[in-house]
Coordinates of C-alpha atoms and ligand atoms in Angstrom, one line a residue:
M808 CA -16.9 47.6 24.8
I809 CA -14.4 45.1 24.7
R810 CA -13.8 43.4 21.4
R811 CA -11.4 41.7 19.2
T812 CA -11.0 42.9 15.9
K813 CA -10.5 41.0 13.0
R814 CA -7.3 42.4 11.8
S815 CA -5.5 42.5 15.0
E816 CA -4.5 40.3 18.0
F817 CA -5.3 43.4 20.4
I818 CA -8.1 42.6 22.7
G819 CA -9.5 46.0 24.4
R820 CA -11.2 49.2 23.8
R821 CA -10.6 51.1 20.5
K822 CA -12.4 54.3 21.3
T823 CA -15.4 55.3 23.7
K824 CA -16.4 58.8 23.1
P825 CA -16.3 60.9 19.7
L826 CA -13.2 63.0 19.5
K827 CA -13.2 66.4 19.6
P828 CA -12.7 68.5 15.9
A829 CA -9.1 69.6 16.8
A830 CA -8.1 65.9 18.1
A831 CA -9.8 64.4 15.0
A832 CA -7.9 66.7 12.7
L833 CA -4.8 65.5 14.2
M834 CA -5.5 61.9 13.7
D835 CA -6.0 62.5 9.7
Q836 CA -3.4 65.1 9.3
L837 CA -0.4 64.3 12.1
L838 CA -0.6 60.5 12.7
P839 CA -0.1 59.7 9.1
Q840 CA 3.3 61.7 9.3
L841 CA 4.3 59.7 12.7
K842 CA 2.9 56.3 11.8
L843 CA 5.2 53.6 11.3
D844 CA 4.3 52.0 7.5
T845 CA 4.5 48.2 8.8
A846 CA 2.9 47.2 5.3
K847 CA 7.0 47.7 4.2
P848 CA 9.8 45.8 5.6
A849 CA 11.2 47.6 8.6
P850 CA 14.7 49.4 8.0
A851 CA 17.7 47.0 8.8
E852 CA 18.9 49.7 10.8
L853 CA 16.1 50.9 13.1
T854 CA 17.8 54.2 14.1
T855 CA 17.6 55.6 10.5
L856 CA 13.6 56.3 11.2
F857 CA 15.0 59.0 13.3
N858 CA 17.4 61.9 12.7
G859 CA 20.5 61.5 14.5
A860 CA 19.4 58.8 17.0
D861 CA 21.7 56.4 18.5
S862 CA 19.4 54.0 20.1
V863 CA 15.5 53.0 19.9
F864 CA 13.0 52.5 22.8
L865 CA 9.6 51.3 22.6
E866 CA 6.7 52.0 24.9
I867 CA 3.8 49.4 24.6
G868 CA 0.4 50.8 25.6
F869 CA 1.1 54.7 26.5
G870 CA -2.2 55.6 27.1
S871 CA -2.4 59.3 26.7
G872 CA 1.4 59.5 26.0
E873 CA 2.8 61.5 29.2
H874 CA 5.4 59.2 29.8
L875 CA 6.4 58.9 26.1
L876 CA 6.8 62.6 25.7
Q877 CA 8.5 63.3 28.7
R878 CA 11.0 60.5 27.8
A879 CA 11.3 61.8 24.0
E880 CA 12.2 65.4 25.2
A881 CA 14.4 64.4 28.1
N882 CA 16.4 62.0 25.4
P883 CA 17.0 63.6 22.1
A884 CA 19.5 61.3 21.0
V885 CA 17.1 58.2 21.6
G886 CA 14.3 57.4 19.1
F887 CA 11.1 56.5 20.7
I888 CA 8.3 54.2 19.2
G889 CA 5.1 54.5 21.2
V890 CA 2.3 51.7 20.7
E891 CA -1.4 52.5 21.6
P892 CA -4.4 51.3 20.1
F893 CA -7.1 53.1 22.0
V894 CA -8.2 56.0 19.7
N895 CA -9.1 58.5 22.4
G896 CA -5.8 58.1 24.2
L897 CA -3.6 58.2 20.9
S898 CA -5.3 61.7 20.0
Q899 CA -4.7 63.0 23.4
A900 CA -0.9 62.0 22.7
L901 CA -1.2 63.7 19.4
V902 CA -2.4 66.8 20.6
K903 CA 0.7 67.0 23.1
I904 CA 3.0 65.9 20.4
D905 CA 1.9 68.6 18.1
A906 CA 2.1 71.4 21.0
A907 CA 6.0 70.1 22.0
K908 CA 7.1 68.9 18.5
P909 CA 9.5 66.4 19.8
G910 CA 10.8 65.0 16.4
N911 CA 12.2 61.6 18.1
I912 CA 8.6 59.8 18.3
R913 CA 7.1 57.4 15.9
L914 CA 4.1 55.8 16.4
H915 CA 2.2 52.5 15.9
D916 CA -1.9 52.3 16.3
D917 CA -2.5 48.6 16.5
D918 CA -1.3 45.6 18.6
A919 CA 2.1 45.9 20.0
G920 CA 2.8 41.9 19.3
A921 CA 2.8 42.4 15.8
L922 CA 4.8 45.4 15.8
L923 CA 7.4 43.7 17.8
D924 CA 7.5 40.9 15.0
W925 CA 7.9 43.5 12.5
L926 CA 10.8 45.1 14.2
P927 CA 14.5 43.9 13.1
A928 CA 16.1 41.4 15.8
G929 CA 18.4 43.2 18.4
S930 CA 16.9 46.6 17.7
L931 CA 15.7 48.4 20.9
G932 CA 17.6 49.3 23.6
R933 CA 14.5 49.4 26.1
V934 CA 11.1 48.1 26.1
F935 CA 8.6 49.7 28.5
L936 CA 5.6 48.1 29.7
L937 CA 3.7 50.5 32.3
Y938 CA 0.5 49.6 33.9
P939 CA -0.7 47.1 31.3
D940 CA -4.3 46.2 31.7
P941 CA -4.6 43.7 34.3
W942 CA -7.2 41.4 33.5
P943 CA -7.9 40.5 37.1
K944 CA -10.3 37.5 36.5
F945 CA -9.0 33.9 36.1
K946 CA -10.5 33.3 33.0
H947 CA -9.0 36.4 31.6
W948 CA -5.3 35.8 32.4
K949 CA -4.3 34.4 29.1
R950 CA -5.2 38.0 27.7
R951 CA -2.3 39.8 29.9
F952 CA 0.4 40.9 27.7
V953 CA 3.3 39.4 29.5
S954 CA 3.1 35.6 28.2
Q955 CA 5.7 33.3 27.1
R956 CA 4.8 34.3 23.0
N957 CA 5.2 37.9 23.9
L958 CA 8.3 37.6 26.0
D959 CA 9.7 35.7 22.8
R960 CA 8.8 38.8 21.1
I961 CA 10.4 41.2 23.5
E962 CA 13.6 38.9 23.5
R963 CA 13.8 38.9 19.6
A964 CA 13.6 42.7 19.5
L965 CA 15.9 43.8 22.4
K966 CA 19.5 43.9 21.9
P967 CA 21.6 41.5 24.2
G968 CA 21.9 43.5 27.5
G969 CA 18.8 45.6 26.7
L970 CA 16.0 46.4 29.5
F971 CA 12.4 45.2 29.7
L972 CA 10.9 47.8 32.3
F973 CA 7.5 46.8 33.6
A974 CA 5.4 48.6 36.4
S975 CA 2.0 47.6 37.8
D976 CA -0.4 48.4 41.0
I977 CA -1.7 44.8 40.5
E978 CA 0.3 42.7 42.8
H979 CA -0.9 39.4 41.3
Y980 CA 0.2 40.9 37.7
V981 CA 3.9 41.9 39.3
G982 CA 4.0 38.1 40.6
W983 CA 2.9 36.8 37.4
T984 CA 5.4 38.9 35.8
L985 CA 8.2 37.9 37.8
N986 CA 7.2 33.9 37.3
Q987 CA 6.7 34.5 33.4
C988 CA 10.2 36.0 32.9
H989 CA 11.9 33.5 35.6
D990 CA 10.0 30.7 33.2
H991 CA 11.4 32.2 29.9
Q992 CA 15.0 32.2 31.2
S993 CA 16.2 35.1 28.8
F994 CA 15.4 37.7 31.2
R995 CA 17.3 38.6 34.4
W996 CA 15.8 40.3 36.7
V997 CA 17.7 43.2 38.0
A998 CA 16.7 43.4 41.7
S999 CA 19.0 45.1 44.1
R1000 CA 17.1 43.8 46.9
A1001 CA 15.1 40.6 47.4
N1002 CA 12.1 42.6 47.9
D1003 CA 12.8 45.2 45.2
W1004 CA 9.6 44.5 43.6
S1005 CA 7.6 45.8 46.5
Q1006 CA 9.5 49.1 46.7
T1007 CA 7.9 52.3 45.7
E1008 CA 10.5 55.0 47.2
G1009 CA 13.7 54.5 45.0
G1010 CA 12.2 51.6 43.2
A1011 CA 11.0 53.5 40.2
F1012 CA 13.3 53.6 36.9
D1013 CA 15.8 56.1 36.3
G1014 CA 14.2 59.7 35.3
W1015 CA 11.1 58.4 36.0
P1016 CA 8.1 60.8 35.1
G1017 CA 5.4 58.8 36.2
T1018 CA 2.3 58.0 34.0
R1019 CA -1.3 59.0 34.2
Y1020 CA -2.7 55.5 35.3
E1021 CA 0.2 55.4 38.2
A1022 CA -1.0 58.7 39.4
K1023 CA -4.6 57.3 39.5
A1024 CA -3.4 54.2 41.2
I1025 CA -1.7 56.2 44.0
R1026 CA -5.0 58.2 44.6
A1027 CA -6.8 55.1 44.8
G1028 CA -4.2 54.0 47.5
R1029 CA -2.5 51.2 45.4
Q1030 CA 1.1 51.0 45.6
P1031 CA 3.1 50.6 42.4
S1032 CA 5.9 48.2 41.8
Y1033 CA 8.8 48.4 39.3
L1034 CA 10.7 45.6 37.6
T1035 CA 13.6 45.7 35.6
F1036 CA 14.8 42.7 33.4
E1037 CA 17.8 42.7 31.4
R1038 CA 18.1 40.3 28.0
V1039 CA 20.5 37.9 29.0
E1040 CA 23.5 37.9 26.2
Ligands
LIG2584 C1 -4.2 50.7 31.7 S1 -3.6 51.4 30.5 C2 -2.0 52.3 31.0 C3 -2.0 53.3 30.1 C4 -0.6 54.0 30.3 N1 0.6 53.2 30.0 C5 -0.3 54.7 31.8 O1 0.1 54.2 32.6 O2 -1.1 55.7 32.0 C6 -3.1 50.2 29.4 C7 -3.1 50.6 27.9 O3 -2.4 49.4 27.3 C8 -3.0 49.5 25.9 N2 -2.8 48.2 25.4 C9 -3.5 47.1 25.5 N3 -3.3 45.9 25.0 C10 -2.4 46.4 24.1 C11 -1.7 45.8 23.2 N4 -2.0 44.6 22.5 N5 -0.7 46.7 22.4 C12 -0.4 47.9 22.7 N6 -1.3 48.3 23.5 C13 -1.9 47.9 24.5 C14 -4.7 50.1 26.0 O4 -5.1 50.4 25.0 C15 -4.4 51.0 27.2 O5 -4.2 52.2 26.7

C-alpha cells in the first residue's frame, strides 16, 4: 500500500507483512540504541556520534542493509548513517547489525530529506543513493528522490569535494539524474569516459559490495549504471 504519512514527506510503503518475533524485538530494543535523536539539534561535529570516526557517510534508502553493513565493516574509521523508513527492510538490517555488531552505524527510520536538513552543513564525506524507487509513470516523476530540492539538501550536507554516488538500473532515472545534477550546477559529474553512465564492468564504485535490489535487477536482465558527482568547492 502506498501512502503518505502526516508526519513525514516520505511517500511509499512503511510496512508489508508482520515482523517475526525476533525482528520485532530488535525494533523495540536495538533500534532505540542506534536511532539518531533528531528531536535534539545535531552535534556540531558529526563524527562525535561515532567512536574514533574521521568522517561520516550517509546511505539513503538502504533496504535490508547489505551494502550499509558491508561498507561499515570494511571502513571502521568511517561513521555510517543509514536511512530507511520501510519497517520490514529496517528490521532485516537490524538482524544483521545485531549479529555483526559493527559499532559505526547509526540509523534514521523516516524520510531522508528531513534527516539531511537536520545534519550540520558540510558534515558528510559521501552520500549513497542506490537503486531509489524509480516512479516510472510520468505523473509520479515528481516523487523521485532526485529533485532540485533534495539536491539542495545533499549539497548543504556534503563537504566541498564530497561525493554523491547514485546507482540505478532504470535508464530513464539515470538520464533524469544526470540532467537534474547538471541543472543544479553544484555537482560535477566525475566521468572518466563520455559513456561512463552505461558501463557496468569497471563502472561500479570503489569497494562495491552490490545491493540486494541490484542483484534482482541483474537477474531480470537489466543493466545497472553508476554515477559519481563531486560537490563543487
Ligand atoms: C528500490 S529500494 C532499494 C533498496 C536498496 N538500496 C537496494 O539497492 O537494495 C528503495 C528504498 O528506498 C527507500 N526510500 C524511498 N523513499 C525514501 C526516502 N524519502 N527516504 C529514505 N528512504 C527512502 C524505500 O523504503 C526502499 O527501501
